[in-house]
Amino acid sequence: MNYIGDHPLNLIGNVAIVTFASSEQGAAICRELLNSNANVLGVDSVPAHKSTETSRASHFQFFQFDRRKSLTGKDALDHAARMYMKDDVDYFIDVVGEDAADTTDLRKEVSPYA
C-alpha cells in the first residue's frame, strides 16, 4: 500500500487517461500510475485486465466503450469528470493495443486538455 509521498513520482490529485488499459502494457502503466498516487481512468473496448481493481471509491476507474461505436474524446473526458469530480485531465497515455485500433481522433480531442 502506498502512502502519500512514499513514491518518487508523486502524482496525487492528477488524473490520467490510459487507452487500451486491458492490454498487458496498458495494465502495467495503470498500476504504475496508481502506485504514484494518480487517479487513473482506463479506457478499452474489452473488460478490464484481471490485475486492475475497480470500485466506486477506487483511484482506478474503467470505461468500457462499445467497439461498434467510435469513442470520442468528449466521452472519455466526461467519464473522467464524473468519476474524479475534476474538469481537466493531466495525462493522456495512448497505448497501442494488439488490435491496433485507431485512436487518432481521441488523441486530437483530448490533447488540448492533457
Coordinates of C-alpha atoms in Angstrom, one line a residue:
M1 CA 0.0 0.0 0.0
N2 CA 1.4 3.4 -1.0
Y3 CA 1.1 6.3 1.3
I4 CA 1.2 9.9 0.2
G5 CA 4.7 10.9 -0.6
D6 CA 6.4 7.5 -0.5
H7 CA 6.8 7.2 -4.2
P8 CA 9.4 9.2 -6.1
L9 CA 6.8 10.2 -8.7
N10 CA 4.0 11.7 -6.6
L11 CA 1.0 12.4 -8.8
I12 CA -1.6 12.9 -6.1
G13 CA -4.6 14.8 -7.4
N14 CA -3.6 14.3 -11.0
V15 CA -5.9 12.5 -13.5
A16 CA -4.6 10.2 -16.2
I17 CA -6.5 8.5 -19.0
V18 CA -4.9 5.3 -20.4
T19 CA -6.2 3.8 -23.6
F20 CA -6.0 0.0 -24.2
A21 CA -5.9 -0.4 -20.4
S22 CA -6.9 -4.1 -20.7
S23 CA -3.7 -5.0 -22.5
E24 CA -0.7 -6.2 -20.5
Q25 CA 1.2 -2.9 -21.3
G26 CA -1.8 -0.8 -20.5
A27 CA -2.5 -2.5 -17.2
A28 CA 1.2 -2.2 -16.2
I29 CA 1.0 1.6 -16.9
C30 CA -2.2 1.9 -14.9
R31 CA -0.6 0.1 -12.0
E32 CA 2.5 2.3 -12.0
L33 CA 0.4 5.5 -12.2
L34 CA -1.7 4.2 -9.3
N35 CA 1.5 3.5 -7.3
S36 CA 2.3 7.1 -8.0
N37 CA -1.0 8.2 -6.3
A38 CA -2.7 9.3 -9.6
N39 CA -6.3 8.9 -10.4
V40 CA -6.4 6.6 -13.4
L41 CA -9.2 6.1 -15.9
G42 CA -8.6 3.0 -18.0
V43 CA -10.3 3.0 -21.4
D44 CA -10.8 0.0 -23.6
S45 CA -13.4 -1.9 -25.6
V46 CA -12.8 -5.2 -23.7
P47 CA -13.2 -5.8 -20.0
A48 CA -10.6 -4.6 -17.5
H49 CA -7.4 -6.6 -17.0
K50 CA -7.5 -9.0 -14.1
S51 CA -4.7 -7.2 -12.3
T52 CA -6.6 -3.9 -12.1
E53 CA -9.3 -3.5 -9.5
T54 CA -12.1 -1.0 -9.6
S55 CA -14.7 0.2 -7.2
R56 CA -16.6 3.4 -6.8
A57 CA -14.1 4.7 -4.2
S58 CA -11.0 3.5 -6.1
H59 CA -8.4 5.7 -7.7
F60 CA -8.8 3.4 -10.7
Q61 CA -11.9 3.5 -12.8
F62 CA -12.6 1.7 -16.0
F63 CA -14.6 2.9 -19.0
Q64 CA -15.5 0.1 -21.4
F65 CA -16.8 1.5 -24.7
D66 CA -18.8 -0.2 -27.4
R67 CA -16.4 -1.2 -30.2
R68 CA -19.1 -0.7 -32.8
K69 CA -19.3 2.9 -32.0
S70 CA -16.3 5.2 -32.2
L71 CA -15.0 6.5 -28.9
T72 CA -14.8 10.3 -28.7
G73 CA -12.6 12.4 -26.5
K74 CA -15.7 14.0 -25.1
D75 CA -17.0 10.6 -23.9
A76 CA -13.7 9.8 -22.1
L77 CA -13.4 13.4 -20.6
D78 CA -17.0 13.4 -19.4
H79 CA -16.5 10.0 -17.7
A80 CA -13.3 11.2 -16.1
A81 CA -15.0 14.4 -14.9
R82 CA -17.9 12.3 -13.3
M83 CA -15.6 9.8 -11.6
Y84 CA -13.0 12.3 -10.3
M85 CA -15.0 15.5 -10.0
K86 CA -12.3 17.3 -11.9
D87 CA -12.9 19.0 -15.3
D88 CA -9.4 18.5 -16.7
V89 CA -7.1 15.7 -17.4
D90 CA -3.4 15.9 -16.6
Y91 CA -2.1 13.0 -18.6
F92 CA -3.2 11.1 -21.7
I93 CA -1.4 7.9 -22.4
D94 CA -2.2 6.2 -25.7
V95 CA -1.1 2.6 -25.6
V96 CA -1.4 0.9 -28.9
G97 CA -3.2 -2.4 -28.3
E98 CA -2.8 -5.7 -30.1
D99 CA -5.8 -4.9 -32.3
A100 CA -4.0 -1.6 -33.2
A101 CA -7.3 0.3 -33.3
D102 CA -7.0 3.9 -34.4
T103 CA -7.1 6.5 -31.5
T104 CA -6.1 9.5 -33.6
D105 CA -9.4 11.2 -33.2
L106 CA -9.4 10.6 -29.5
R107 CA -5.9 12.0 -29.2
K108 CA -6.9 15.1 -31.1
E109 CA -9.9 15.7 -28.9
V110 CA -8.1 15.1 -25.6
S111 CA -4.7 16.7 -26.4
P112 CA -5.7 20.3 -25.8
Y113 CA -6.6 19.2 -22.2
A114 CA -3.7 16.8 -21.5

